[in-house]
GROMACS .gro file of C-alpha atoms in nm:
model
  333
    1UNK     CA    1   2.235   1.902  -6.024
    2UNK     CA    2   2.399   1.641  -5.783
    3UNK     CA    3   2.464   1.896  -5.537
    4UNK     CA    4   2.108   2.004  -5.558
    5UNK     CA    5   1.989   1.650  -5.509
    6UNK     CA    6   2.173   1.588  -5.251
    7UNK     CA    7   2.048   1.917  -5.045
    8UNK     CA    8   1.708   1.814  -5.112
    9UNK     CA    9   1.794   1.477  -4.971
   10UNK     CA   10   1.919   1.599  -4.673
   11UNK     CA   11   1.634   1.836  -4.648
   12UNK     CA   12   1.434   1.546  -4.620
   13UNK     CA   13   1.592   1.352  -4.403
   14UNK     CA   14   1.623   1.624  -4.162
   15UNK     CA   15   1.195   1.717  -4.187
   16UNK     CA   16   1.175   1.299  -4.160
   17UNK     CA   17   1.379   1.314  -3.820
   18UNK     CA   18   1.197   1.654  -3.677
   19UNK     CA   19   0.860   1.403  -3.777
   20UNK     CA   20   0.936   1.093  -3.591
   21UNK     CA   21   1.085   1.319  -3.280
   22UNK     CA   22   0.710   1.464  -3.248
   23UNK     CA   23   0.557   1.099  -3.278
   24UNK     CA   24   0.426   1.090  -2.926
   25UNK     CA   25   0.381   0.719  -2.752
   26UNK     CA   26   0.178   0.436  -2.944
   27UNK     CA   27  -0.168   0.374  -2.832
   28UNK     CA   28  -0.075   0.012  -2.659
   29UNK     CA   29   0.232   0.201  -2.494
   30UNK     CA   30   0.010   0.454  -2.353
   31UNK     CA   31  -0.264   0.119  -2.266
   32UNK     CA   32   0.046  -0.009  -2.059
   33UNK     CA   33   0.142   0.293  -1.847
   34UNK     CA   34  -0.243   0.342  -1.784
   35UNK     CA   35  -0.295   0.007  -1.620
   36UNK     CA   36   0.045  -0.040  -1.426
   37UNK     CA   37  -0.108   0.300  -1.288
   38UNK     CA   38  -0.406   0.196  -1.180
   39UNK     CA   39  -0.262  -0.125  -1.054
   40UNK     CA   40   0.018   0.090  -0.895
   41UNK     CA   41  -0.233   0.303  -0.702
   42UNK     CA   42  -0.453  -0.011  -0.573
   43UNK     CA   43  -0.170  -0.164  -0.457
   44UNK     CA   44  -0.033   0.134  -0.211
   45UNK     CA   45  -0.293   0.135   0.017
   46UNK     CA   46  -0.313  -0.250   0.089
   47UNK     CA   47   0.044  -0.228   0.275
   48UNK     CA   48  -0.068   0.023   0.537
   49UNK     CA   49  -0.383  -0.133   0.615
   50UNK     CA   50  -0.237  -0.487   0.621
   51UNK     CA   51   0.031  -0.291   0.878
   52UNK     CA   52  -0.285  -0.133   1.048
   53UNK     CA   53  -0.510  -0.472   1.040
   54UNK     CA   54  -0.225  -0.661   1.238
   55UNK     CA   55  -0.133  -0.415   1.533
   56UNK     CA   56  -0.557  -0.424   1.519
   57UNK     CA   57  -0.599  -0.794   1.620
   58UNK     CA   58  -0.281  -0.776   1.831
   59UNK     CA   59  -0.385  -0.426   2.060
   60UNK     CA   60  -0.788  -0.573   2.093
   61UNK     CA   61  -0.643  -0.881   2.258
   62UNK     CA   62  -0.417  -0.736   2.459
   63UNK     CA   63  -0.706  -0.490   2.573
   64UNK     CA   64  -0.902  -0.741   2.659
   65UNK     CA   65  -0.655  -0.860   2.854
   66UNK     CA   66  -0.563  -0.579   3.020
   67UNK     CA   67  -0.973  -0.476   3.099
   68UNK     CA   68  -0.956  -0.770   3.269
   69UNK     CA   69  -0.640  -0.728   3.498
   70UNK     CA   70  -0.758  -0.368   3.590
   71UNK     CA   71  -1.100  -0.529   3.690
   72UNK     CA   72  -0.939  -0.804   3.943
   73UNK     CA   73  -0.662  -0.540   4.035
   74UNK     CA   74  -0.687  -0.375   4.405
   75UNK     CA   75  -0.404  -0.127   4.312
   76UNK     CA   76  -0.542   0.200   4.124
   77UNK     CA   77  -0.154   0.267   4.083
   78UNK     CA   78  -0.068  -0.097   3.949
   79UNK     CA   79  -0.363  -0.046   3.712
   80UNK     CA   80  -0.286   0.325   3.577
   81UNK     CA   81   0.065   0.255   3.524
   82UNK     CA   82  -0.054  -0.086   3.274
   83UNK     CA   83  -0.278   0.139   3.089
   84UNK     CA   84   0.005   0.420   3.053
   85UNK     CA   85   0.203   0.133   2.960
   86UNK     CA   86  -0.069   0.010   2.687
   87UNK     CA   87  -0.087   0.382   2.599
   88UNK     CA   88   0.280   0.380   2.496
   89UNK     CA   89   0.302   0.059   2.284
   90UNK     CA   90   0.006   0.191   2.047
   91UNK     CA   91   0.136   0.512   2.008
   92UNK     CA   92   0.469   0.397   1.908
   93UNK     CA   93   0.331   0.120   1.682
   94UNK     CA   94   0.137   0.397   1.516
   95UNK     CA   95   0.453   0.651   1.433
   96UNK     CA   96   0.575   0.309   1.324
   97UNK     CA   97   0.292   0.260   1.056
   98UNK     CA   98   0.328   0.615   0.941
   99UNK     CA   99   0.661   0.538   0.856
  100UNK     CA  100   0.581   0.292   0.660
  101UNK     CA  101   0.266   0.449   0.510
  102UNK     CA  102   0.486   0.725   0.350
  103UNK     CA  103   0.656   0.503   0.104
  104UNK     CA  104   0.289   0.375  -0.011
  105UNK     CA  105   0.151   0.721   0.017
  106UNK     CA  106   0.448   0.848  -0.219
  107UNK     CA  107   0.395   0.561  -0.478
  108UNK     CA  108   0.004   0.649  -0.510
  109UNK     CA  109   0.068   0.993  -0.582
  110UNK     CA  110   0.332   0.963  -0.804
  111UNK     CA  111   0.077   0.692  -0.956
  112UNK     CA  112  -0.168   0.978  -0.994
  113UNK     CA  113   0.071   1.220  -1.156
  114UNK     CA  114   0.170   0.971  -1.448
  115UNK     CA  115  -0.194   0.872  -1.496
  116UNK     CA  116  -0.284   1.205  -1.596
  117UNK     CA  117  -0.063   1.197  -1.837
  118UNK     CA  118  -0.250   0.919  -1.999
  119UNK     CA  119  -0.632   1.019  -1.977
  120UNK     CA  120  -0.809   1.378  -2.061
  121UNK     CA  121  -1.061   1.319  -1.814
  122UNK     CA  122  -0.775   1.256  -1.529
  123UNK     CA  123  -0.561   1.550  -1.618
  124UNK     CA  124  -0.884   1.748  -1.564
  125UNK     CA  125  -0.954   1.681  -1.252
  126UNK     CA  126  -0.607   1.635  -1.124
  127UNK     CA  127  -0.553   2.003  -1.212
  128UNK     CA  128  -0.794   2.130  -1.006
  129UNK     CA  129  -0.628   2.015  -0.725
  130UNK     CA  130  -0.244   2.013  -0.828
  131UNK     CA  131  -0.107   2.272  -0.577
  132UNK     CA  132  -0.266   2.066  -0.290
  133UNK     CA  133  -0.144   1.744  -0.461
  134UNK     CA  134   0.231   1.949  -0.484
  135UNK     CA  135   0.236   2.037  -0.103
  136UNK     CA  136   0.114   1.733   0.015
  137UNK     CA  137   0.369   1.507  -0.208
  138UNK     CA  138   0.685   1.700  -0.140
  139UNK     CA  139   0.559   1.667   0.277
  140UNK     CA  140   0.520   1.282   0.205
  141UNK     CA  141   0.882   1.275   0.030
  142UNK     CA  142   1.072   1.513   0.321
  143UNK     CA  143   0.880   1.304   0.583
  144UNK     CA  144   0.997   0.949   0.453
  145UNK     CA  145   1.366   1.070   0.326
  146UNK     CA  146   1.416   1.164   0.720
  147UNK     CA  147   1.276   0.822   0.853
  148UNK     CA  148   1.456   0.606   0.584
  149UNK     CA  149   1.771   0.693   0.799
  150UNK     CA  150   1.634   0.523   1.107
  151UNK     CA  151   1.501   0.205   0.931
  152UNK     CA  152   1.683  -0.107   0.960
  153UNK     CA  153   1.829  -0.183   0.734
  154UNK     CA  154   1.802   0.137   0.595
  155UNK     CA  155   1.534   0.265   0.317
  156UNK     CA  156   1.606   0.375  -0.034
  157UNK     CA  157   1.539   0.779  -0.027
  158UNK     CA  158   1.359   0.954  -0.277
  159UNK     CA  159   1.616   1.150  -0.510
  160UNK     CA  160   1.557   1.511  -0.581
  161UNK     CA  161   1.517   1.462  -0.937
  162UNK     CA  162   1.189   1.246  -0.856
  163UNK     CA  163   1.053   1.606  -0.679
  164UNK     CA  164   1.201   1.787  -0.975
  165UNK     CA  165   1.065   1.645  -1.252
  166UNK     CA  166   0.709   1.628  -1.035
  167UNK     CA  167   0.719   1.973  -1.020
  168UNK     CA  168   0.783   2.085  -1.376
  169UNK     CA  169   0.493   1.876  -1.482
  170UNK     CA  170   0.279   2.019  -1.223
  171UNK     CA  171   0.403   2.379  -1.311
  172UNK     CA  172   0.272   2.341  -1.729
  173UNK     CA  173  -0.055   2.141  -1.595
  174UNK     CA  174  -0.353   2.361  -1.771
  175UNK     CA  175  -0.116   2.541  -2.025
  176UNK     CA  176  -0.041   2.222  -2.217
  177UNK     CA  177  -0.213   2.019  -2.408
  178UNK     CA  178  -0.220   1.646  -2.293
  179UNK     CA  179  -0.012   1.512  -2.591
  180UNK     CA  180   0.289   1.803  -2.586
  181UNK     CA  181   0.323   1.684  -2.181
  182UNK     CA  182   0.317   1.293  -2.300
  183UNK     CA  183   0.615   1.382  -2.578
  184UNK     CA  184   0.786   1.601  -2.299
  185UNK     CA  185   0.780   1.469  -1.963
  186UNK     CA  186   0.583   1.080  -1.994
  187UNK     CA  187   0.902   0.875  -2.081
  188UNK     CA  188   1.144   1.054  -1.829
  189UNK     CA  189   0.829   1.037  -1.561
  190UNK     CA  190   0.903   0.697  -1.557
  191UNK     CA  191   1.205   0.620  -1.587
  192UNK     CA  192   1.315   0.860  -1.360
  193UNK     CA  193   1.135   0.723  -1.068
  194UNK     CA  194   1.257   0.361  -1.182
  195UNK     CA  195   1.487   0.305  -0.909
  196UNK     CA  196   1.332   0.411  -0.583
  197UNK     CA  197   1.006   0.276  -0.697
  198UNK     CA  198   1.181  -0.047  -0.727
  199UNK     CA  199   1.375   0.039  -0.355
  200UNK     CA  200   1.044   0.096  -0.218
  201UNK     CA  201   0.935  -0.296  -0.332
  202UNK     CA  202   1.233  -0.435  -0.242
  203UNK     CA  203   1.191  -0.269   0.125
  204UNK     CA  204   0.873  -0.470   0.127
  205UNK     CA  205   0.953  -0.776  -0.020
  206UNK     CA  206   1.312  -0.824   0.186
  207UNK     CA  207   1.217  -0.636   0.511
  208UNK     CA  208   0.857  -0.523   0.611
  209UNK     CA  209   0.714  -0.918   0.475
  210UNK     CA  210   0.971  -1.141   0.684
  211UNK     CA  211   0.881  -0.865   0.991
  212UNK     CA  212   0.484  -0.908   0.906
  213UNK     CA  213   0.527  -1.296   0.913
  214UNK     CA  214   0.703  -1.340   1.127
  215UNK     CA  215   0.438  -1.155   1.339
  216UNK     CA  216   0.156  -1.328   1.201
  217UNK     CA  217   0.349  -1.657   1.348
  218UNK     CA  218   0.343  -1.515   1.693
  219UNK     CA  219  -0.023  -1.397   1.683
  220UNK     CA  220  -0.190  -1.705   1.761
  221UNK     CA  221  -0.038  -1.805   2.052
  222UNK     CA  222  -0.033  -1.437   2.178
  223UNK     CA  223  -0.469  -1.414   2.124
  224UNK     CA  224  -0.490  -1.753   2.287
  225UNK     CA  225  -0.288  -1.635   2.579
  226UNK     CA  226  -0.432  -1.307   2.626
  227UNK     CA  227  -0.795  -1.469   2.624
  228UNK     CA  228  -0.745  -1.712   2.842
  229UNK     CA  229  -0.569  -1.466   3.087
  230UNK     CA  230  -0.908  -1.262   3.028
  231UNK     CA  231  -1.134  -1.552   3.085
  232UNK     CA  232  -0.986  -1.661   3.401
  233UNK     CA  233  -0.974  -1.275   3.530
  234UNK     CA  234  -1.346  -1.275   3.508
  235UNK     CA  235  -1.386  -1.613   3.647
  236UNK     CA  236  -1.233  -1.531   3.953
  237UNK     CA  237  -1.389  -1.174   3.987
  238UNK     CA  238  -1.739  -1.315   3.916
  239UNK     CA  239  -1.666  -1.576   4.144
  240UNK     CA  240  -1.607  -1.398   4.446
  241UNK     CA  241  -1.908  -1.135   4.359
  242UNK     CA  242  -2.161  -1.468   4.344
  243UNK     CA  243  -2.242  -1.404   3.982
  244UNK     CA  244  -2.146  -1.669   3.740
  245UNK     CA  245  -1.921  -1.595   3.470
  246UNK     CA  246  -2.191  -1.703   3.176
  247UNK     CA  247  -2.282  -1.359   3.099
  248UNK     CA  248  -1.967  -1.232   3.032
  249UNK     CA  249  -1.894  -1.530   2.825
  250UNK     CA  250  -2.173  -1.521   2.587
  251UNK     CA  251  -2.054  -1.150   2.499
  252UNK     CA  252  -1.707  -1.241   2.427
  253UNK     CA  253  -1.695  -1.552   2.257
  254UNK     CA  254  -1.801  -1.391   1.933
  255UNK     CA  255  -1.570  -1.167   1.972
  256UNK     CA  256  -1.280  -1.485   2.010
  257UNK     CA  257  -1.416  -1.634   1.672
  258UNK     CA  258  -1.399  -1.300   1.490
  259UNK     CA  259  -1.041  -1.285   1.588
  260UNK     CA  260  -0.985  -1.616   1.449
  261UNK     CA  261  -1.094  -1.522   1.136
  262UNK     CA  262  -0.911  -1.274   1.111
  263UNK     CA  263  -0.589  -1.443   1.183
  264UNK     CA  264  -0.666  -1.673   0.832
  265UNK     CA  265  -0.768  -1.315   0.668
  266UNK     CA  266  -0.422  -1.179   0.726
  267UNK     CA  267  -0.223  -1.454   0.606
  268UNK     CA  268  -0.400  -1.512   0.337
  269UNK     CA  269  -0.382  -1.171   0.237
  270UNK     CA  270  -0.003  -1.083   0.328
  271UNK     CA  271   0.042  -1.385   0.067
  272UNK     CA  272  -0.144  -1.184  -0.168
  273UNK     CA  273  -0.030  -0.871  -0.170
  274UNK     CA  274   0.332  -1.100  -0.178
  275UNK     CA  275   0.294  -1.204  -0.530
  276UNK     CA  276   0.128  -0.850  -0.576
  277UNK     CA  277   0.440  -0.666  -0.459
  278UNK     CA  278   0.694  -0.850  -0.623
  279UNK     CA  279   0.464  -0.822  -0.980
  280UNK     CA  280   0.476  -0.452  -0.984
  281UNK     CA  281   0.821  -0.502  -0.921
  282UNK     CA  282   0.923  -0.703  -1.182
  283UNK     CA  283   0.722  -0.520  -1.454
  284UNK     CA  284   0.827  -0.148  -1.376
  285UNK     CA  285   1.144  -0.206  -1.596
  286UNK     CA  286   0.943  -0.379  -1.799
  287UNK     CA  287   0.735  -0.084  -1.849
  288UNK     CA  288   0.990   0.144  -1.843
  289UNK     CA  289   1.181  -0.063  -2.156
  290UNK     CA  290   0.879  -0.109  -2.348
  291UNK     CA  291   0.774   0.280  -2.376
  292UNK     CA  292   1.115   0.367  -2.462
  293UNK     CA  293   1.118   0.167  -2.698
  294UNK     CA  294   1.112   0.303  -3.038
  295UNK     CA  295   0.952   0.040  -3.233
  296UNK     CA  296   0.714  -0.167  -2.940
  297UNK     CA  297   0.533  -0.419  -2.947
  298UNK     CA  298   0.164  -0.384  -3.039
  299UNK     CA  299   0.033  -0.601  -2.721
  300UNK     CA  300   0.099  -0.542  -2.379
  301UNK     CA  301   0.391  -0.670  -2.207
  302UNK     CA  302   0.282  -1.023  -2.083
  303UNK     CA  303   0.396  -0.904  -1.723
  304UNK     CA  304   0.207  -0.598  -1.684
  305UNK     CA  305  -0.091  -0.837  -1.835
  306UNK     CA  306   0.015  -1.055  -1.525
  307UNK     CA  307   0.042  -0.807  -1.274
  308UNK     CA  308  -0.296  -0.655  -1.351
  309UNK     CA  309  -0.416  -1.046  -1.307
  310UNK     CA  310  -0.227  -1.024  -0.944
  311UNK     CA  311  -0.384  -0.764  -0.821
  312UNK     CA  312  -0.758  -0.817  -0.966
  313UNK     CA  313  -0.725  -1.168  -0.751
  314UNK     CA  314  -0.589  -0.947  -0.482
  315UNK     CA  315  -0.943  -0.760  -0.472
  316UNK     CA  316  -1.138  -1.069  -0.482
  317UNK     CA  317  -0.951  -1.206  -0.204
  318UNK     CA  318  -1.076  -0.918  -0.019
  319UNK     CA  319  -1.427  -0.923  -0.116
  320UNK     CA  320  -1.428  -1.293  -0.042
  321UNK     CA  321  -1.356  -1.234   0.339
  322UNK     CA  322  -1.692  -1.058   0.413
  323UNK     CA  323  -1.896  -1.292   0.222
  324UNK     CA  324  -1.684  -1.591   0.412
  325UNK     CA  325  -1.721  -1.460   0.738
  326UNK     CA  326  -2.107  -1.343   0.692
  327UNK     CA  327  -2.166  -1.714   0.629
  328UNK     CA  328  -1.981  -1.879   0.920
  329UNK     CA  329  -2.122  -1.628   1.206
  330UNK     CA  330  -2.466  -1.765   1.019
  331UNK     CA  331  -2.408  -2.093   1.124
  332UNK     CA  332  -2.256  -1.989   1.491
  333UNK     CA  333  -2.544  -1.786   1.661
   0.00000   0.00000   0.00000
């Protein structure tokens, strides 16, 4: 009879265990990975176009500039070999961005993956277009591993097991059910991409800012320069056609202001995206603690609350430059 019991016991313990092991992810660990995603994949294209934004401003002045050197120029030579010069700079700035871009571009997607995961409705539509998402993800990761090598300091690469596990979830997409891919691949999904996701902020936060600032210090005496170079091309040439200069003038001022605007866009939003960066940061192990976790918390970790607070005042930043600059060109012309 004691042996008995003590089979049954064990019996039970044993069905107990195989029970628990199948408990997928609580609802408020599943409400965390769902907004860090859609947090995550807000965030990754702000970088780029922050990238993109200030080579703008600083290749429209320096066009200006230049339209107005060819203009008072008498060589055709001088003149071709500045705008093949010109040529050159904005080509190489934009392989530059690309580089960059990758990282972002590879966070987004990954973002993507691990959100359908979380919703029916996602996993749906994310199927449709997995093999496309599969080619162009493993391009993005082969693309960046090769240019982390040539970034200074260099970049964190992506590890293989970041492209393996990507593609075993992409491989059962539409042959298993939403929960069965939570209990198999969700945990390991993140965790696994844990420490280049975290390279990839750090890469912002300790190189690509301090190089973005440290631009952004430069710009305004570089616009102011390059305009006034401009204005006092077309002085001169209008001066010695007769014409006065006015007419040019009134056509380019506005276009002065704008750039000035811009200039207190850019900071304001580098400082941003900052606190943005360093948020998603800080709350990926967060995350990645809190659904491994066997017995969570039932809120939200109060940094991924935070984080989705970052980057919500990240978007009205951006909607607020629109509305602030509709209003001042109001009371300017």
């Amino acid at each position: 009879m004691p042996y008995t019991s003590l089979i049954k016991t064990c019996m039970y313990s044993f069905v107990a265990c195989l029970l628990l092991s199948c408990i997928g992810l609580k609802t408020s660990q599943l409400t965390a990975v769902e907004k860090y995603t859609i947090v995550t994949k807000g965030i990754s294209v702000v970088p780029p176009d922050v990238y993109n934004r200030v080579y703008q401003l600083r290749s429209q002045t320096q066009t200006l500039q230049l339209s107005g050197v060819v203009a008072t120029n008498e060589s055709a030579k001088e003149s071709i070999d500045a705008l093949q010069a010109d040529l050159s700079d904005k080509l190489k700035f934009l392989d530059m961005v690309d580089s960059f871009a990758y990282a972002y571009r590879i966070v987004g997607k990954y973002a993507d993956l691990v959100h359908c995961l979380i919703s029916e409705s996602y996993l749906k539509d994310f199927t449709k277009n997995k093999k496309q998402w599969q080619s162009s993800f493993d391009g993005l990761v082969t693309t960046y591993n090769a240019a982390c090598a040539k970034r200074i300091p260099q970049s964190t690469r992506i590890p293989p097991s970041v492209g393996s596990i990507a593609a075993n979830i992409i491989n059962e997409l539409g042959s298993a059910k939403i929960k069965s891919l939570q209990k198999k691949y969700l945990k390991n999904a993140v965790s696994t991409a844990r420490k280049p996701f975290e390279g990839i902020c750090d890469d912002f936060l300790n190189t690509d800012i301090p190089k973005i600032q440290k631009e952004l210090e430069a710009l305004p005496q570089f616009v102011n320069e390059n305009y006034k170079d401009f204005l006092n091309n077309v002085k001169a040439y209008e001066t010695k056609q007769g014409n006065n200069p006015y007419n040019y003038y009134k056509w380019y001022l506005p276009i002065y202001l704008n750039w000035q605007v811009q200039l207190r866009e850019l900071s304001t939003l580098v400082n941003q995206l900052h606190i943005c960066i360093l948020s998603l940061r800080n709350s990926y192990g967060v995350l990645d603690n809190y659904i491994s976790a066997d017995k969570p918390g039932k809120e939200v970790p109060a940094e991924i609350i935070q984080l989705e607070a970052d980057y919500l005042a990240l978007l009205d930043t951006v909607a607020k430059f629109s509305e602030a600059r509709e209003r001042l060109f109001k009371i300017t012309y």
